[in-house]
């Protein structure tokens, strides 16, 4: 451990921060960590907010180590809220947070996690900037938080696509991407397999629907084939099939008992504003997964997926339910490692903090997979 005021340099600083994140202590912000480490608080604060170490390089190395440790069956996109007092922290605003279950003053972090049935770990983070952080009225706050001019409000799904692109540039791609938002067009453009939780109001054609060729009037290009039937909501498709068409599926072992529920699985052709038919007008078939508990008048959750037609129902449901691992990650991170304890007002500092928190979190799955070393006699 360094002496009080000892100059910390380069990689040693990152190691010390990760070490302190793993140590006991309620607060994982700069001043309490500096006191526990016996180093200068201002040095540590400057290291996180205004020094020049490249967070992107660290994030890339951590992502490769996480994939090796977790051996993921899927990557999962999610977001979490960090309740914050005041209005000066980057990205803070009154906004809805699933963590809070309501609108509150908070920051929102969007993350991608590598997940298997037994382990998971974040691969990348992005801080969500609400629209209130754009425009002339936000210039002073943006300067104070050192937000780069290239960073502006983008939907959370776009932040997810940006992270996927960055990870792909390093050679990492998911076997399948799981999320609770419909951004399938961006995923299709990148060639990703996906399982997405959606609302029952989304519309689709049935499996047997076929496009028809409109009559050609003889002028201009021939019209493309199109579906003449009205698409129905996903909820209507499942209600028409009936609960009896489904089956009970057990997808994993829980802490007390096997996780089991009733699901209706259908093949559909998604409609909506931007369907992408083949040249013959055919919209590809995808899976519709609907969870329909006993005693309920209709399903309570819906997912869609472009995974192959012959995938076993258990595997399809297990992937649809994979987000529980990320909820576990967020709980473990916030309980022990303090991703929400960053008190600086630097946009880059926030990303450095959650990256080093990820490094500390990665220690856990790596240790769980490490072979036990026999103790010396």
Short mmCIF file of C-alpha atoms in Angstrom, two decimals:
data_model
loop_
_atom_site.label_atom_id
_atom_site.label_comp_id
_atom_site.label_asym_id
_atom_site.label_seq_id
_atom_site.Cartn_x
_atom_site.Cartn_y
_atom_site.Cartn_z
CA UNK A 1 0.00 0.00 0.00
CA UNK A 2 1.44 3.43 -0.90
CA UNK A 3 2.33 6.06 1.68
CA UNK A 4 -0.04 9.02 2.20
CA UNK A 5 0.50 11.47 -0.64
CA UNK A 6 2.60 8.98 -2.60
CA UNK A 7 2.56 9.73 -6.32
CA UNK A 8 0.54 7.17 -8.24
CA UNK A 9 1.36 6.50 -11.84
CA UNK A 10 -0.38 4.94 -14.82
CA UNK A 11 -1.53 1.38 -14.43
CA UNK A 12 -0.80 1.31 -10.68
CA UNK A 13 -3.55 3.87 -10.11
CA UNK A 14 -6.10 1.76 -11.92
CA UNK A 15 -5.04 -1.29 -9.92
CA UNK A 16 -5.38 0.62 -6.66
CA UNK A 17 -8.86 1.90 -7.56
CA UNK A 18 -10.01 -1.63 -8.47
CA UNK A 19 -8.49 -2.95 -5.22
CA UNK A 20 -10.34 -0.34 -3.19
CA UNK A 21 -13.61 -1.09 -4.95
CA UNK A 22 -13.21 -4.70 -3.79
CA UNK A 23 -12.41 -3.71 -0.20
CA UNK A 24 -15.04 -3.25 2.50
CA UNK A 25 -16.43 0.23 2.90
CA UNK A 26 -19.85 1.73 2.34
CA UNK A 27 -18.81 4.56 0.02
CA UNK A 28 -16.80 3.93 -3.17
CA UNK A 29 -16.38 7.60 -4.13
CA UNK A 30 -12.98 9.25 -4.40
CA UNK A 31 -12.42 10.72 -0.92
CA UNK A 32 -13.34 7.62 1.14
CA UNK A 33 -11.33 5.40 -1.23
CA UNK A 34 -8.31 7.72 -1.01
CA UNK A 35 -8.48 7.57 2.79
CA UNK A 36 -8.67 3.76 2.78
CA UNK A 37 -5.77 3.54 0.32
CA UNK A 38 -3.68 6.18 2.05
CA UNK A 39 -3.22 8.25 -1.11
CA UNK A 40 -3.88 11.88 -1.97
CA UNK A 41 -7.57 12.54 -2.67
CA UNK A 42 -6.89 15.24 -5.26
CA UNK A 43 -4.54 12.97 -7.19
CA UNK A 44 -7.13 10.24 -7.31
CA UNK A 45 -9.85 12.67 -8.35
CA UNK A 46 -7.68 14.09 -11.13
CA UNK A 47 -6.81 10.59 -12.30
CA UNK A 48 -10.51 9.79 -12.80
CA UNK A 49 -11.69 13.10 -14.28
CA UNK A 50 -8.94 14.94 -16.14
CA UNK A 51 -5.96 12.66 -16.78
CA UNK A 52 -5.31 11.22 -20.23
CA UNK A 53 -5.52 7.45 -19.74
CA UNK A 54 -7.55 5.85 -22.54
CA UNK A 55 -10.73 4.31 -21.13
CA UNK A 56 -11.49 2.71 -24.52
CA UNK A 57 -8.35 0.55 -24.41
CA UNK A 58 -9.09 -0.60 -20.87
CA UNK A 59 -12.71 -1.34 -21.79
CA UNK A 60 -11.61 -3.47 -24.76
CA UNK A 61 -9.21 -5.57 -22.70
CA UNK A 62 -11.86 -6.07 -20.03
CA UNK A 63 -14.45 -7.12 -22.63
CA UNK A 64 -12.16 -9.83 -24.01
CA UNK A 65 -11.40 -11.09 -20.50
CA UNK A 66 -15.11 -11.07 -19.61
CA UNK A 67 -16.03 -13.14 -22.67
CA UNK A 68 -13.28 -15.64 -21.81
CA UNK A 69 -14.42 -15.88 -18.18
CA UNK A 70 -18.20 -15.95 -18.71
CA UNK A 71 -18.31 -18.01 -21.95
CA UNK A 72 -21.59 -16.29 -22.83
CA UNK A 73 -24.59 -17.89 -24.44
CA UNK A 74 -25.95 -14.40 -25.15
CA UNK A 75 -25.28 -10.72 -24.71
CA UNK A 76 -27.95 -8.74 -22.90
CA UNK A 77 -28.73 -5.01 -23.20
CA UNK A 78 -30.30 -3.22 -20.26
CA UNK A 79 -30.20 0.09 -18.40
CA UNK A 80 -30.16 1.12 -14.78
CA UNK A 81 -30.79 4.34 -12.88
CA UNK A 82 -28.44 6.12 -10.49
CA UNK A 83 -30.42 8.45 -8.16
CA UNK A 84 -28.56 11.75 -7.92
CA UNK A 85 -29.04 14.97 -5.96
CA UNK A 86 -28.66 18.28 -7.77
CA UNK A 87 -28.56 19.12 -11.47
CA UNK A 88 -24.84 19.30 -12.28
CA UNK A 89 -23.78 15.67 -12.68
CA UNK A 90 -23.55 14.70 -16.38
CA UNK A 91 -26.80 13.38 -17.79
CA UNK A 92 -28.83 13.96 -14.63
CA UNK A 93 -32.50 14.85 -15.17
CA UNK A 94 -35.96 14.05 -13.91
CA UNK A 95 -36.65 10.93 -15.95
CA UNK A 96 -38.22 7.53 -15.60
CA UNK A 97 -36.00 4.88 -14.07
CA UNK A 98 -36.92 1.23 -13.86
CA UNK A 99 -34.60 1.04 -10.86
CA UNK A 100 -36.75 3.59 -9.04
CA UNK A 101 -40.00 2.39 -10.59
CA UNK A 102 -40.99 6.02 -11.15
CA UNK A 103 -39.80 9.38 -12.45
CA UNK A 104 -36.95 10.70 -10.34
CA UNK A 105 -33.79 12.81 -10.42
CA UNK A 106 -31.21 10.38 -11.74
CA UNK A 107 -28.62 9.39 -14.30
CA UNK A 108 -29.25 6.42 -16.61
CA UNK A 109 -26.49 4.06 -17.63
CA UNK A 110 -26.98 1.73 -20.61
CA UNK A 111 -24.90 -1.45 -20.57
CA UNK A 112 -24.21 -4.63 -22.54
CA UNK A 113 -23.45 -7.79 -20.57
CA UNK A 114 -22.04 -11.17 -21.50
CA UNK A 115 -24.30 -13.78 -19.90
CA UNK A 116 -24.37 -17.53 -19.45
CA UNK A 117 -26.54 -19.64 -17.18
CA UNK A 118 -24.04 -19.32 -14.33
CA UNK A 119 -22.19 -16.02 -14.79
CA UNK A 120 -22.40 -12.57 -16.33
CA UNK A 121 -20.39 -9.37 -16.51
CA UNK A 122 -20.71 -5.96 -18.21
CA UNK A 123 -18.82 -5.52 -21.47
CA UNK A 124 -19.47 -1.82 -22.04
CA UNK A 125 -21.33 1.18 -20.64
CA UNK A 126 -22.73 4.43 -22.03
CA UNK A 127 -24.21 7.35 -20.11
CA UNK A 128 -27.61 8.35 -21.50
CA UNK A 129 -27.95 12.08 -22.19
CA UNK A 130 -31.59 13.32 -22.04
CA UNK A 131 -32.77 16.00 -24.47
CA UNK A 132 -32.36 18.59 -21.68
CA UNK A 133 -28.59 18.19 -22.15
CA UNK A 134 -28.76 19.38 -25.76
CA UNK A 135 -29.27 22.88 -27.11
CA UNK A 136 -28.00 26.37 -26.21
CA UNK A 137 -29.52 26.33 -22.72
CA UNK A 138 -27.34 23.31 -21.82
CA UNK A 139 -24.02 24.73 -23.04
CA UNK A 140 -22.79 25.84 -19.61
CA UNK A 141 -23.56 22.50 -18.00
CA UNK A 142 -21.97 20.62 -20.91
CA UNK A 143 -18.77 22.65 -20.59
CA UNK A 144 -18.66 22.11 -16.84
CA UNK A 145 -19.03 18.35 -17.35
CA UNK A 146 -16.57 18.31 -20.28
CA UNK A 147 -19.06 16.54 -22.52
CA UNK A 148 -17.50 16.12 -25.99
CA UNK A 149 -19.19 17.97 -28.83
CA UNK A 150 -19.83 14.62 -30.53
CA UNK A 151 -21.98 13.43 -27.61
CA UNK A 152 -25.67 14.36 -27.71
CA UNK A 153 -29.03 12.85 -26.89
CA UNK A 154 -29.47 9.48 -28.56
CA UNK A 155 -32.12 6.85 -27.82
CA UNK A 156 -30.95 4.08 -25.54
CA UNK A 157 -31.27 1.54 -28.34
CA UNK A 158 -28.90 3.66 -30.45
CA UNK A 159 -26.36 3.66 -27.60
CA UNK A 160 -26.67 -0.14 -27.60
CA UNK A 161 -25.99 -0.29 -31.33
CA UNK A 162 -22.99 2.02 -30.90
CA UNK A 163 -21.57 -0.31 -28.24
CA UNK A 164 -22.17 -3.34 -30.45
CA UNK A 165 -20.30 -1.59 -33.27
CA UNK A 166 -17.38 -0.73 -31.00
CA UNK A 167 -17.17 -4.29 -29.69
CA UNK A 168 -17.41 -5.71 -33.23
CA UNK A 169 -14.49 -3.49 -34.25
CA UNK A 170 -12.39 -5.31 -31.62
CA UNK A 171 -13.47 -8.73 -32.93
CA UNK A 172 -16.28 -9.47 -30.44
CA UNK A 173 -19.81 -10.38 -31.58
CA UNK A 174 -22.69 -11.98 -29.68
CA UNK A 175 -24.16 -15.39 -30.49
CA UNK A 176 -27.54 -13.76 -29.81
CA UNK A 177 -28.58 -10.34 -28.47
CA UNK A 178 -31.31 -10.08 -25.81
CA UNK A 179 -33.05 -6.78 -24.99
CA UNK A 180 -36.35 -5.28 -23.89
CA UNK A 181 -36.61 -2.81 -26.77
CA UNK A 182 -37.46 -3.23 -30.43
CA UNK A 183 -34.47 -2.16 -32.50
CA UNK A 184 -34.45 -5.24 -34.70
CA UNK A 185 -33.82 -3.32 -37.92
CA UNK A 186 -30.46 -2.10 -36.64
CA UNK A 187 -29.63 -5.61 -35.44
CA UNK A 188 -30.68 -7.12 -38.78
CA UNK A 189 -28.45 -4.67 -40.64
CA UNK A 190 -25.53 -5.92 -38.51
CA UNK A 191 -26.42 -9.60 -38.99
CA UNK A 192 -27.22 -10.29 -35.33
CA UNK A 193 -29.55 -12.95 -33.99
CA UNK A 194 -31.94 -11.45 -31.44
CA UNK A 195 -34.61 -12.06 -28.81
CA UNK A 196 -36.52 -8.86 -27.95
CA UNK A 197 -39.22 -8.25 -25.37
CA UNK A 198 -42.03 -6.22 -26.95
CA UNK A 199 -45.57 -5.06 -26.29
CA UNK A 200 -48.62 -7.08 -27.29
CA UNK A 201 -49.83 -4.20 -29.48
CA UNK A 202 -47.09 -4.83 -32.05
CA UNK A 203 -48.65 -6.06 -35.30
CA UNK A 204 -47.89 -9.07 -37.48
CA UNK A 205 -49.30 -11.31 -40.17
CA UNK A 206 -49.95 -14.96 -39.46
CA UNK A 207 -47.63 -17.73 -40.55
CA UNK A 208 -49.83 -18.70 -43.51
CA UNK A 209 -50.30 -15.19 -44.90
CA UNK A 210 -48.93 -14.77 -48.43
CA UNK A 211 -48.31 -11.61 -50.47
CA UNK A 212 -50.35 -11.00 -53.61
CA UNK A 213 -49.26 -9.41 -56.86
CA UNK A 214 -51.33 -6.30 -57.65
CA UNK A 215 -52.66 -5.91 -61.18
CA UNK A 216 -50.28 -4.10 -63.53
CA UNK A 217 -51.79 -1.15 -65.37
CA UNK A 218 -49.07 -1.11 -68.01
CA UNK A 219 -47.43 2.20 -67.00
CA UNK A 220 -44.29 2.61 -64.92
CA UNK A 221 -42.57 -0.13 -62.90
CA UNK A 222 -44.54 -3.16 -61.89
CA UNK A 223 -45.88 -2.91 -58.30
CA UNK A 224 -44.25 -5.14 -55.73
CA UNK A 225 -46.20 -8.00 -54.15
CA UNK A 226 -47.89 -7.00 -50.90
CA UNK A 227 -50.01 -8.50 -48.14
CA UNK A 228 -53.69 -7.74 -48.59
CA UNK A 229 -54.77 -8.97 -45.16
CA UNK A 230 -54.78 -6.60 -42.18
CA UNK A 231 -52.02 -7.40 -39.69
CA UNK A 232 -53.21 -8.20 -36.17
CA UNK A 233 -51.70 -7.36 -32.80
CA UNK A 234 -49.47 -10.01 -31.26
CA UNK A 235 -52.00 -10.27 -28.44
CA UNK A 236 -54.73 -11.15 -30.97
CA UNK A 237 -52.60 -13.86 -32.57
CA UNK A 238 -52.02 -15.54 -29.21
CA UNK A 239 -55.64 -15.20 -28.07
CA UNK A 240 -56.77 -16.76 -31.35
CA UNK A 241 -54.40 -19.69 -30.82
CA UNK A 242 -55.62 -20.12 -27.24
CA UNK A 243 -53.75 -21.00 -24.07
CA UNK A 244 -54.30 -24.70 -24.77
CA UNK A 245 -51.99 -24.44 -27.79
CA UNK A 246 -49.08 -23.69 -25.47
CA UNK A 247 -46.97 -25.79 -23.16
CA UNK A 248 -45.22 -25.69 -19.81
CA UNK A 249 -41.52 -24.89 -20.20
CA UNK A 250 -38.82 -25.21 -17.55
CA UNK A 251 -35.87 -23.02 -18.51
CA UNK A 252 -33.49 -23.04 -15.51
CA UNK A 253 -33.01 -24.01 -11.89
CA UNK A 254 -33.95 -21.32 -9.41
CA UNK A 255 -32.56 -20.88 -5.90
CA UNK A 256 -35.50 -22.81 -4.45
CA UNK A 257 -37.13 -24.63 -7.36
CA UNK A 258 -37.06 -25.01 -11.12
CA UNK A 259 -38.26 -21.96 -13.06
CA UNK A 260 -41.35 -23.05 -14.97
CA UNK A 261 -44.19 -21.25 -16.76
CA UNK A 262 -46.72 -21.71 -19.56
CA UNK A 263 -45.79 -20.34 -22.99
CA UNK A 264 -47.49 -20.11 -26.37
CA UNK A 265 -44.98 -20.26 -29.25
CA UNK A 266 -46.10 -19.13 -32.71
CA UNK A 267 -44.47 -18.34 -36.04
CA UNK A 268 -45.46 -14.91 -37.41
CA UNK A 269 -44.48 -12.30 -40.00
CA UNK A 270 -43.86 -8.91 -38.40
CA UNK A 271 -45.63 -5.92 -39.97
CA UNK A 272 -45.30 -2.34 -38.72
CA UNK A 273 -43.82 0.71 -40.43
CA UNK A 274 -40.58 -0.76 -41.76
CA UNK A 275 -41.08 -4.38 -42.75
CA UNK A 276 -38.28 -5.70 -44.95
CA UNK A 277 -39.80 -8.19 -47.39
CA UNK A 278 -37.86 -10.37 -49.80
CA UNK A 279 -38.01 -9.47 -53.53
CA UNK A 280 -41.12 -11.64 -53.87
CA UNK A 281 -42.83 -9.62 -51.11
CA UNK A 282 -42.52 -12.31 -48.44
CA UNK A 283 -41.83 -11.10 -44.89
CA UNK A 284 -39.57 -13.58 -43.04
CA UNK A 285 -41.02 -15.78 -40.32
CA UNK A 286 -39.95 -15.08 -36.73
CA UNK A 287 -40.83 -16.50 -33.36
CA UNK A 288 -43.50 -15.05 -31.10
CA UNK A 289 -43.10 -16.16 -27.48
CA UNK A 290 -45.96 -15.34 -25.11
CA UNK A 291 -45.96 -16.11 -21.38
CA UNK A 292 -49.53 -16.94 -20.28
CA UNK A 293 -49.81 -17.83 -16.59
CA UNK A 294 -52.62 -20.01 -15.31
CA UNK A 295 -55.64 -17.99 -14.25
CA UNK A 296 -54.79 -15.00 -16.46
CA UNK A 297 -57.20 -13.95 -19.20
CA UNK A 298 -54.34 -13.22 -21.60
CA UNK A 299 -50.53 -13.35 -21.82
CA UNK A 300 -48.50 -11.09 -19.55
CA UNK A 301 -45.25 -10.89 -21.57
CA UNK A 302 -44.28 -11.09 -25.24
CA UNK A 303 -40.99 -11.63 -27.05
CA UNK A 304 -40.03 -11.91 -30.73
CA UNK A 305 -36.96 -13.66 -32.13
CA UNK A 306 -35.28 -14.40 -35.44
CA UNK A 307 -33.62 -17.55 -34.12
CA UNK A 308 -33.94 -20.71 -36.27
CA UNK A 309 -37.27 -22.50 -36.65
CA UNK A 310 -35.88 -25.72 -35.16
CA UNK A 311 -34.58 -24.22 -31.89
CA UNK A 312 -35.91 -26.19 -28.87
CA UNK A 313 -38.61 -24.38 -26.89
CA UNK A 314 -36.53 -24.62 -23.70
CA UNK A 315 -33.59 -22.82 -25.33
CA UNK A 316 -35.82 -20.14 -26.83
CA UNK A 317 -37.49 -19.40 -23.49
CA UNK A 318 -34.18 -19.53 -21.61
CA UNK A 319 -32.76 -16.83 -23.87
CA UNK A 320 -35.91 -14.72 -23.60
CA UNK A 321 -35.54 -14.87 -19.82
CA UNK A 322 -31.80 -14.12 -19.80
CA UNK A 323 -32.25 -10.59 -18.47
CA UNK A 324 -32.48 -11.94 -14.91
CA UNK A 325 -28.68 -12.30 -15.00
CA UNK A 326 -28.28 -8.58 -15.64
CA UNK A 327 -30.66 -7.69 -12.83
CA UNK A 328 -28.37 -9.84 -10.67
CA UNK A 329 -25.33 -7.94 -12.01
CA UNK A 330 -26.85 -4.56 -11.20
CA UNK A 331 -27.75 -5.71 -7.69
CA UNK A 332 -24.27 -7.13 -7.08
CA UNK A 333 -22.57 -4.07 -8.55
CA UNK A 334 -24.59 -1.56 -6.53
CA UNK A 335 -24.46 -3.55 -3.30
CA UNK A 336 -20.70 -4.11 -3.26
CA UNK A 337 -18.85 -2.03 -5.85
CA UNK A 338 -20.43 1.40 -6.01
CA UNK A 339 -21.10 2.22 -9.69
CA UNK A 340 -23.54 4.88 -8.41
CA UNK A 341 -21.02 6.44 -5.99
CA UNK A 342 -19.19 8.58 -8.54
CA UNK A 343 -19.43 12.18 -7.31
CA UNK A 344 -17.48 13.93 -10.06
CA UNK A 345 -18.99 16.16 -12.74
CA UNK A 346 -17.01 14.77 -15.64
CA UNK A 347 -18.61 12.83 -18.49
CA UNK A 348 -15.33 10.99 -19.12
CA UNK A 349 -14.85 10.48 -15.39
CA UNK A 350 -18.21 8.71 -15.16
CA UNK A 351 -17.20 6.28 -17.91
CA UNK A 352 -13.82 5.67 -16.26
CA UNK A 353 -15.48 4.98 -12.93
CA UNK A 354 -17.95 2.39 -14.29
CA UNK A 355 -15.15 0.81 -16.35
CA UNK A 356 -13.03 0.25 -13.24
CA UNK A 357 -16.14 -0.96 -11.39
CA UNK A 358 -16.52 -3.48 -14.23
CA UNK A 359 -12.91 -4.58 -13.71
CA UNK A 360 -13.63 -5.20 -10.04
CA UNK A 361 -16.83 -7.08 -10.91
CA UNK A 362 -14.97 -9.22 -13.46
CA UNK A 363 -12.78 -10.48 -10.63
CA UNK A 364 -15.76 -12.47 -9.32
CA UNK A 365 -16.51 -14.70 -12.37
CA UNK A 366 -12.79 -15.12 -13.01
CA UNK A 367 -12.26 -16.39 -9.48
CA UNK A 368 -15.28 -18.68 -9.68
CA UNK A 369 -13.86 -20.31 -12.80
CA UNK A 370 -10.27 -20.43 -11.57
CA UNK A 371 -9.08 -23.91 -10.52
CA UNK A 372 -8.64 -24.27 -6.79
CA UNK A 373 -5.01 -24.28 -5.69
CA UNK A 374 -4.30 -26.85 -2.96
CA UNK A 375 -3.13 -25.25 0.25
CA UNK A 376 0.44 -25.98 1.34
CA UNK A 377 0.84 -28.62 4.00
#
